[in-house]
């Protein structure tokens, strides 16, 4: 009996020690902390300087951030200069962390999140841990109940890997495509990129274009958000570009090397597509991801497809290369069959159609493709449909011209506003001047906003989004909508399946089963964004019959 008690106590002690090893992770040791003693200076509204680092907040929702130095210095300066957007975006991260946790108490959320991301710090390169540690000094202290600041920011980088269920990948279906020099009048390769990552409307409006001058590796620019050092879209000073694409994966049981950090390492240390492939090859990943990588040095582009079981690449043909959110390599044995019911496959077909219909491409033609809201064969499928190349729900839209180190970045109005041009050679040569310029953009190369934002259809869509919020939050305790209000709602976005699904939901709350069924059937007759959402509507209709 005594031996059993001793064995039980030893086992319990080991369990506590093991739990503490991932619940309380050690912080990186920083030898030089001099960066923390500098003063934050303001040069006017939206313009801040911290030591050799600065930020310009443009009125178009674009935050131009420049940082340099050691990893900790870059992270610390990033945190202090972007504190406002960091705090707003951390609210969105914490909401998503709570949503993903099976336990809703503060300690339960922390326990689950720490268990999933256990030993994540042992898998990431020390320089990125130091940068994350510096950034974490400026997080919201009220969220310490979910873990200390360093551990929270570290875990946020695993959150991107968690959003891999089929319906989430379908709804957040990003696209990128490369146009070969045979269709660009020998301007070199052009790359277009639309990125969706739907946390909330505030998250979609503001974005950071981060220009980084690291101690080692290449200087680069990355499109990002507060509290994040990974790369989903970017270009380095050598003209190598990266665009990442999440692919449906089995739910991972633990975190490994976050795919966004793989993207960051490629951007910082690769000049050729072979170097990019070799970096991806050496990293473990428990989720599926594809990376569209283009290189000015090689004058080519490839898609690197990575799964927990293998890696493969697809090279550009004479004209184009298209990436959405499904595997294309036969070697990796994609078991899921895709067709036009799936947003990721539908978008790839639509992109190919738009590319084939265009004789030659310049940056204006690239912007037209990225702004496309139509369906296959130019059909009208409703605004906000995730089968569109532009679902009017983007975080950012970017055009790259690697040969000249130029990148065009979209501004708000649902990313249909102006594309500001940034020349990396010019940006990094001018960052040493003081005071910094009010904008790092080369304004003479700005692409104008889409004509669509001045149309009645666009005004209708904005009104539609406001009405969606009203009808979604309506309860039987509220006064019912008038018939003319519902007719007006229908006219705002008449070809969208969502219009009729919302009406069906409303009539179901009213217990008007006939009208609910009529609207659900109309919704199913439209182009539904994904097979999962189509099944949900079918289930609602079936429930009415029973």
XYZ file of C-alpha atoms in Angstrom:
546
model
C 0.000 0.000 0.000
C 2.817 2.350 0.917
C 4.549 1.669 -2.413
C 1.310 2.401 -4.264
C 0.929 5.754 -2.471
C 4.545 6.688 -3.248
C 4.117 5.678 -6.901
C 0.900 7.699 -7.128
C 2.585 10.767 -5.612
C 5.529 10.440 -7.996
C 3.169 10.105 -10.953
C 1.220 13.145 -9.764
C 4.458 15.139 -9.377
C 5.531 14.169 -12.892
C 2.133 15.221 -14.234
C 2.405 18.617 -12.534
C 5.949 19.092 -13.846
C 4.869 18.145 -17.372
C 1.856 20.470 -17.218
C 3.970 23.361 -15.964
C 6.448 22.801 -18.824
C 3.847 23.930 -21.367
C 1.634 26.098 -19.148
C 4.539 28.357 -18.123
C 7.100 28.525 -20.924
C 10.476 30.249 -20.446
C 11.043 33.629 -22.059
C 14.007 34.246 -24.377
C 17.100 35.755 -22.797
C 17.905 39.134 -24.356
C 21.444 40.461 -23.921
C 20.866 44.003 -25.216
C 17.765 45.773 -23.881
C 18.829 49.306 -24.814
C 15.915 49.644 -27.286
C 13.420 49.874 -24.393
C 14.939 53.123 -23.095
C 14.150 55.279 -26.133
C 11.308 57.771 -26.296
C 8.271 57.519 -28.554
C 7.932 60.772 -30.514
C 4.987 62.096 -32.493
C 5.477 63.989 -35.764
C 1.795 64.772 -36.130
C -1.436 62.858 -36.550
C -0.760 59.213 -37.385
C 3.038 59.652 -37.503
C 5.225 58.150 -34.786
C 8.979 57.652 -34.482
C 10.763 55.306 -32.097
C 14.571 55.412 -32.315
C 15.305 54.429 -35.958
C 11.812 53.028 -36.510
C 8.620 54.788 -37.564
C 5.025 54.411 -38.686
C 2.751 56.432 -40.971
C -0.967 55.758 -40.607
C -2.684 56.600 -43.885
C -6.343 57.617 -44.039
C -7.046 54.678 -46.342
C -6.640 52.087 -43.564
C -3.003 51.356 -44.468
C -0.323 51.447 -41.757
C 3.192 51.937 -43.201
C 5.625 50.498 -40.657
C 9.432 50.487 -40.846
C 11.615 48.646 -38.319
C 15.254 47.596 -38.206
C 17.817 45.982 -35.937
C 18.057 42.781 -33.934
C 15.014 40.481 -33.675
C 14.117 41.800 -30.216
C 14.550 45.414 -31.367
C 12.316 44.821 -34.395
C 9.662 43.168 -32.229
C 9.771 45.809 -29.491
C 9.597 48.706 -31.965
C 6.769 46.986 -33.858
C 4.762 46.621 -30.657
C 5.158 50.190 -29.441
C 4.456 51.727 -32.865
C 1.408 49.560 -33.631
C -0.045 49.402 -30.119
C -3.462 50.754 -31.175
C -4.024 48.227 -33.954
C -2.369 45.480 -31.877
C -4.934 45.950 -29.115
C -7.860 45.991 -31.575
C -6.664 42.847 -33.304
C -5.898 41.088 -30.025
C -9.582 41.464 -29.127
C -10.382 39.520 -32.313
C -7.721 36.878 -31.568
C -8.974 36.254 -28.035
C -12.560 35.921 -29.292
C -11.374 33.299 -31.783
C -9.298 31.482 -29.132
C -12.354 31.293 -26.841
C -14.509 30.096 -29.753
C -12.053 27.264 -30.511
C -11.790 26.130 -26.890
C -14.098 23.347 -25.605
C -13.832 24.911 -22.115
C -15.088 28.477 -21.769
C -13.667 29.504 -18.374
C -10.552 31.700 -18.386
C -8.357 28.962 -16.944
C -9.962 26.338 -19.183
C -9.228 28.411 -22.292
C -5.648 28.916 -21.142
C -5.229 25.219 -20.360
C -6.593 24.074 -23.732
C -4.658 26.673 -25.708
C -1.408 25.904 -23.884
C -1.899 22.154 -24.312
C -2.419 22.477 -28.056
C 0.579 24.793 -28.482
C 2.780 22.893 -26.023
C 6.490 23.213 -26.722
C 5.812 25.510 -29.694
C 8.784 27.560 -28.517
C 11.057 24.545 -29.116
C 10.083 24.407 -32.789
C 10.508 28.044 -33.854
C 13.890 29.601 -34.641
C 15.310 31.594 -31.684
C 15.403 34.850 -33.677
C 11.633 34.703 -34.241
C 11.015 33.886 -30.576
C 13.005 36.987 -29.632
C 10.995 39.120 -32.054
C 7.719 37.749 -30.668
C 8.968 38.427 -27.137
C 9.744 42.047 -28.012
C 6.336 42.495 -29.634
C 4.556 40.941 -26.657
C 5.715 43.733 -24.324
C 2.880 45.897 -25.658
C -0.157 43.596 -25.496
C -3.312 44.178 -23.430
C -2.703 43.278 -19.793
C -6.371 42.444 -19.249
C -5.831 39.268 -21.279
C -3.138 37.919 -18.938
C -5.815 35.561 -17.554
C -5.424 33.608 -20.824
C -1.647 33.328 -20.460
C 1.251 35.728 -20.085
C 1.889 38.222 -22.875
C 4.733 36.275 -24.530
C 2.878 32.972 -24.554
C -0.304 34.573 -25.939
C 1.442 36.225 -28.893
C 3.377 33.027 -29.569
C 0.124 31.056 -29.616
C -1.589 33.568 -31.931
C 0.764 32.337 -34.654
C -0.667 28.844 -34.253
C -4.222 30.197 -34.527
C -3.830 30.613 -38.303
C -3.077 26.863 -38.510
C -6.193 25.967 -36.512
C -8.618 27.472 -39.044
C -8.447 24.395 -41.291
C -11.889 22.840 -41.159
C -13.419 22.442 -44.612
C -16.067 25.148 -44.233
C -13.592 27.702 -42.839
C -11.120 27.140 -45.680
C -13.966 27.433 -48.198
C -15.237 30.690 -46.710
C -11.743 32.191 -46.338
C -10.676 31.164 -49.827
C -7.676 33.279 -50.838
C -6.308 33.397 -54.372
C -3.012 34.177 -56.056
C -1.838 33.843 -59.621
C 1.346 34.405 -61.584
C 1.387 35.608 -65.188
C 4.379 34.477 -67.243
C 6.500 36.906 -69.249
C 4.970 35.658 -72.515
C 1.764 37.507 -71.527
C 3.371 40.587 -69.912
C 5.190 42.029 -72.939
C 8.521 40.981 -71.387
C 7.912 42.933 -68.168
C 8.821 39.791 -66.261
C 6.430 37.831 -64.082
C 3.437 39.597 -62.510
C 1.681 38.230 -59.414
C -1.817 39.011 -58.175
C -2.975 38.209 -54.662
C -6.285 38.437 -52.745
C -6.174 37.368 -49.098
C -9.204 36.555 -46.938
C -8.977 36.036 -43.193
C -12.337 36.881 -41.691
C -12.187 37.742 -37.992
C -14.391 40.863 -37.929
C -15.108 44.023 -39.956
C -12.586 46.085 -37.984
C -9.896 43.522 -38.746
C -10.668 43.730 -42.479
C -10.432 47.518 -42.649
C -6.911 48.114 -41.310
C -3.724 46.437 -42.473
C -0.007 46.909 -41.901
C 2.590 46.957 -44.656
C 5.716 46.163 -42.674
C 9.119 47.059 -44.124
C 11.817 45.161 -42.228
C 15.607 45.652 -42.287
C 16.828 42.642 -40.265
C 20.336 41.975 -38.987
C 20.525 38.836 -41.118
C 18.872 37.848 -44.372
C 17.190 40.069 -46.933
C 15.203 43.233 -46.362
C 11.524 42.637 -47.079
C 7.962 43.956 -47.000
C 5.067 41.936 -45.591
C 1.305 42.529 -45.402
C 0.273 41.743 -41.859
C -1.809 42.675 -38.810
C -1.257 43.560 -35.164
C 0.493 40.948 -33.015
C 1.778 38.892 -35.950
C 5.324 38.428 -37.303
C 4.541 35.631 -39.775
C 4.156 36.124 -43.526
C 1.089 35.400 -45.622
C 1.918 37.888 -48.413
C 5.217 39.642 -49.085
C 8.241 40.450 -51.260
C 11.930 40.791 -50.407
C 14.601 43.115 -51.786
C 15.740 40.453 -54.289
C 12.305 40.316 -55.894
C 11.167 37.029 -54.344
C 7.463 36.962 -53.451
C 5.448 34.690 -51.156
C 1.690 34.085 -50.947
C 0.338 31.385 -48.617
C -2.884 29.371 -48.957
C -4.514 27.301 -46.195
C -5.817 23.918 -47.344
C -8.388 21.693 -45.658
C -6.580 19.584 -43.080
C -7.411 17.147 -40.343
C -7.701 18.952 -37.036
C -4.155 18.927 -35.617
C -3.669 17.602 -32.095
C -0.708 19.855 -31.412
C 1.117 22.749 -33.012
C 4.369 22.382 -34.916
C 6.210 25.002 -36.955
C 3.516 27.588 -37.845
C 3.113 27.817 -41.618
C 3.165 31.619 -41.475
C 6.644 31.439 -39.913
C 7.717 29.137 -42.762
C 6.506 31.877 -45.113
C 8.470 34.466 -43.129
C 11.669 32.407 -43.263
C 11.310 31.956 -47.029
C 10.798 35.698 -47.471
C 13.776 36.614 -45.291
C 16.295 34.037 -46.505
C 15.420 32.895 -50.056
C 16.380 34.468 -53.380
C 15.420 31.606 -55.718
C 12.478 29.222 -55.878
C 14.832 26.312 -55.113
C 15.982 28.014 -51.909
C 12.343 28.590 -50.964
C 11.531 24.925 -51.589
C 14.480 23.765 -49.474
C 13.385 25.933 -46.532
C 9.863 24.483 -46.691
C 11.321 20.968 -47.027
C 13.181 21.213 -43.714
C 10.143 22.252 -41.645
C 7.528 20.019 -40.018
C 3.898 20.987 -40.480
C 0.799 19.267 -39.138
C -1.489 21.110 -41.564
C -1.651 21.459 -45.329
C -0.484 24.663 -46.973
C 0.499 25.847 -50.420
C 2.936 28.679 -51.118
C 2.979 30.507 -54.438
C 6.577 31.721 -54.731
C 7.924 33.860 -57.581
C 11.519 34.957 -58.132
C 12.923 37.844 -60.153
C 16.312 36.088 -60.156
C 14.844 32.930 -61.728
C 12.146 34.758 -63.714
C 9.777 31.976 -62.739
C 7.111 30.971 -60.230
C 6.202 27.743 -58.455
C 3.576 26.461 -56.070
C 5.077 24.602 -53.106
C 2.503 22.228 -51.624
C 3.253 20.952 -48.134
C 1.392 18.385 -46.037
C 2.236 16.478 -42.845
C 3.263 13.566 -45.077
C 5.174 15.179 -47.914
C 6.033 18.097 -50.171
C 5.867 18.761 -53.905
C 6.073 21.667 -56.334
C 4.252 22.781 -59.474
C 6.058 25.029 -61.962
C 4.524 27.756 -64.084
C 3.756 26.917 -67.690
C 4.272 29.417 -70.497
C 1.386 31.648 -69.458
C 0.091 31.327 -65.895
C 0.002 29.578 -62.541
C -3.059 29.675 -60.262
C -3.313 28.879 -56.532
C -6.450 28.763 -54.396
C -7.146 26.469 -51.423
C -6.794 22.893 -52.613
C -3.905 20.605 -53.517
C -3.063 20.266 -57.205
C -0.101 17.876 -57.041
C -0.889 14.247 -57.918
C 2.055 13.110 -55.797
C 0.386 14.249 -52.562
C -2.719 12.142 -53.233
C -5.532 14.601 -52.590
C -8.405 12.366 -51.450
C -11.125 15.020 -51.593
C -12.840 15.388 -54.970
C -13.464 19.018 -55.909
C -16.033 20.382 -58.345
C -17.823 23.665 -59.029
C -19.795 23.302 -55.773
C -16.552 24.091 -53.928
C -15.452 27.726 -53.690
C -11.747 26.937 -53.998
C -12.209 24.951 -57.232
C -14.779 27.398 -58.634
C -12.374 30.307 -58.074
C -9.525 28.499 -59.807
C -11.709 27.900 -62.881
C -12.883 31.525 -62.881
C -9.285 32.774 -62.592
C -8.211 30.615 -65.526
C -11.137 31.957 -67.527
C -10.211 35.591 -66.796
C -6.546 34.946 -67.629
C -7.376 33.164 -70.896
C -9.671 36.019 -71.955
C -6.901 38.611 -71.527
C -4.406 38.867 -74.384
C -1.667 40.576 -72.354
C -1.243 41.819 -68.808
C 0.001 44.950 -67.092
C -0.698 46.006 -63.501
C -4.040 47.566 -64.522
C -5.194 44.269 -66.024
C -4.036 42.455 -62.873
C -6.141 44.821 -60.741
C -9.198 44.148 -62.914
C -8.875 40.411 -62.292
C -8.431 40.886 -58.532
C -11.541 43.103 -58.404
C -13.777 40.653 -60.277
C -17.079 39.893 -58.511
C -18.707 37.815 -61.258
C -19.115 34.078 -61.496
C -18.028 31.550 -64.096
C -18.784 32.733 -67.659
C -19.541 36.223 -66.281
C -22.717 35.115 -64.538
C -24.110 37.234 -61.714
C -23.843 35.224 -58.499
C -24.597 37.937 -55.949
C -22.201 40.337 -54.281
C -20.260 38.931 -51.339
C -20.263 35.398 -52.739
C -17.115 33.516 -51.707
C -16.970 31.884 -55.125
C -16.022 35.287 -56.558
C -12.366 36.192 -56.998
C -13.235 39.227 -54.872
C -15.894 38.375 -52.294
C -15.825 41.975 -50.977
C -14.470 40.550 -47.726
C -10.702 40.780 -48.210
C -8.035 41.701 -45.702
C -5.695 42.779 -48.491
C -5.155 42.696 -52.227
C -1.659 43.044 -53.711
C 0.044 43.117 -57.119
C 3.760 42.284 -57.375
C 6.184 43.182 -60.146
C 9.357 41.403 -58.951
C 11.573 42.605 -61.812
C 11.309 46.237 -60.641
C 10.753 45.439 -56.913
C 7.358 47.168 -57.045
C 4.235 46.149 -55.167
C 0.768 47.700 -55.282
C -1.325 47.440 -52.104
C -5.089 47.924 -51.975
C -6.857 50.394 -49.729
C -10.266 50.172 -48.097
C -13.738 50.384 -49.697
C -13.655 46.582 -49.404
C -10.189 46.609 -51.056
C -11.657 48.256 -54.171
C -9.974 51.580 -53.410
C -6.692 52.828 -54.827
C -3.667 50.559 -55.080
C -0.660 52.411 -53.660
C 2.684 51.525 -55.214
C 5.748 50.777 -53.080
C 9.176 50.375 -54.647
C 11.344 48.399 -52.233
C 14.585 49.876 -53.583
C 13.240 53.380 -53.009
C 11.674 52.612 -49.627
C 14.811 51.142 -48.062
C 17.111 53.814 -49.511
C 14.966 56.593 -47.991
C 14.277 55.140 -44.543
C 17.502 56.550 -43.090
C 16.352 60.132 -43.707
C 14.945 62.105 -40.779
C 12.213 63.055 -40.423
C 10.716 60.182 -42.434
C 8.439 60.987 -45.351
C 4.716 61.267 -44.666
C 4.227 58.285 -46.985
C 6.579 55.654 -48.387
C 4.403 55.126 -51.467
C 5.425 56.163 -54.981
C 2.240 58.140 -55.558
C 2.909 58.680 -59.272
C 2.306 54.947 -59.850
C -0.972 54.775 -57.894
C -3.714 52.739 -59.567
C -7.136 54.449 -59.400
C -10.013 53.032 -57.409
C -12.493 50.710 -59.098
C -15.387 52.409 -60.901
C -17.647 49.979 -59.062
C -17.371 51.898 -55.768
C -19.211 54.847 -57.374
C -22.037 52.653 -58.681
C -25.549 52.236 -57.336
C -24.849 48.509 -56.977
C -22.020 49.211 -54.529
C -24.178 51.604 -52.503
C -26.869 48.929 -52.489
C -24.390 46.358 -51.206
C -23.337 48.570 -48.297
C -27.011 49.081 -47.425
C -27.524 45.341 -47.779
C -24.773 44.587 -45.245
C -26.403 46.948 -42.752
C -29.810 45.299 -43.253
C -28.256 41.833 -42.860
C -27.167 42.818 -39.365
C -30.696 43.987 -38.538
C -32.488 40.918 -39.872
C -29.953 38.516 -38.326
C -30.377 40.058 -34.870
C -34.182 40.277 -35.115
C -36.158 38.296 -32.536
C -39.909 37.599 -32.216
C -39.995 40.127 -29.364
C -39.237 42.889 -31.891
C -41.804 44.478 -34.232
C -41.875 42.577 -37.556
C -40.427 44.147 -40.678
C -42.885 45.691 -43.104
C -43.403 43.948 -46.433
C -41.949 46.891 -48.343
C -38.815 46.750 -46.155
C -38.332 43.083 -46.994
C -38.892 43.759 -50.698
C -36.307 46.537 -50.517
C -33.849 44.154 -48.838
C -34.382 41.630 -51.640
C -33.702 44.265 -54.315
C -30.391 45.292 -52.709
C -28.689 41.988 -53.610
C -31.212 39.968 -55.636
C -28.877 37.263 -57.005
C -27.285 36.356 -53.677
C -28.346 33.089 -52.072
C -27.685 34.747 -48.701
C -30.509 37.228 -49.272
C -33.048 34.409 -49.400
C -31.422 32.388 -46.647
C -31.712 35.415 -44.339
C -35.353 35.848 -45.362
C -35.974 32.147 -44.742
C -34.432 32.436 -41.274
C -36.582 35.493 -40.550
C -39.832 33.790 -41.583
C -38.869 30.696 -39.592
C -38.573 32.885 -36.478
C -42.019 34.271 -37.356
C -43.231 30.645 -37.603
C -44.379 31.312 -41.165
C -43.255 27.921 -42.441
C -44.522 28.347 -46.016
C -42.646 31.612 -46.627
C -39.538 30.192 -44.954
C -39.611 27.162 -47.269
C -40.143 29.327 -50.372
C -37.104 31.463 -49.563
C -34.883 28.488 -48.706
C -35.755 26.934 -52.083
C -34.883 30.181 -53.863
C -31.579 30.290 -51.958
C -30.761 26.754 -53.136
C -31.514 27.770 -56.741
C -28.762 30.403 -56.550
C -24.976 29.877 -56.572
C -24.259 28.928 -52.945
C -20.741 29.763 -51.701
C -19.779 26.276 -50.548
C -21.097 22.743 -50.415
C -21.140 22.933 -46.609
C -23.349 26.051 -46.626
C -25.619 24.441 -49.229
C -26.075 21.435 -46.936
C -26.954 23.762 -44.051
C -29.766 25.355 -46.088
C -31.004 21.911 -47.157
C -31.099 20.852 -43.505
C -33.134 23.951 -42.600
C -35.601 23.155 -45.375
C -35.817 19.506 -44.329
C -36.499 20.531 -40.723
C -39.520 22.574 -41.873
C -41.064 19.479 -43.460
C -40.719 17.471 -40.290
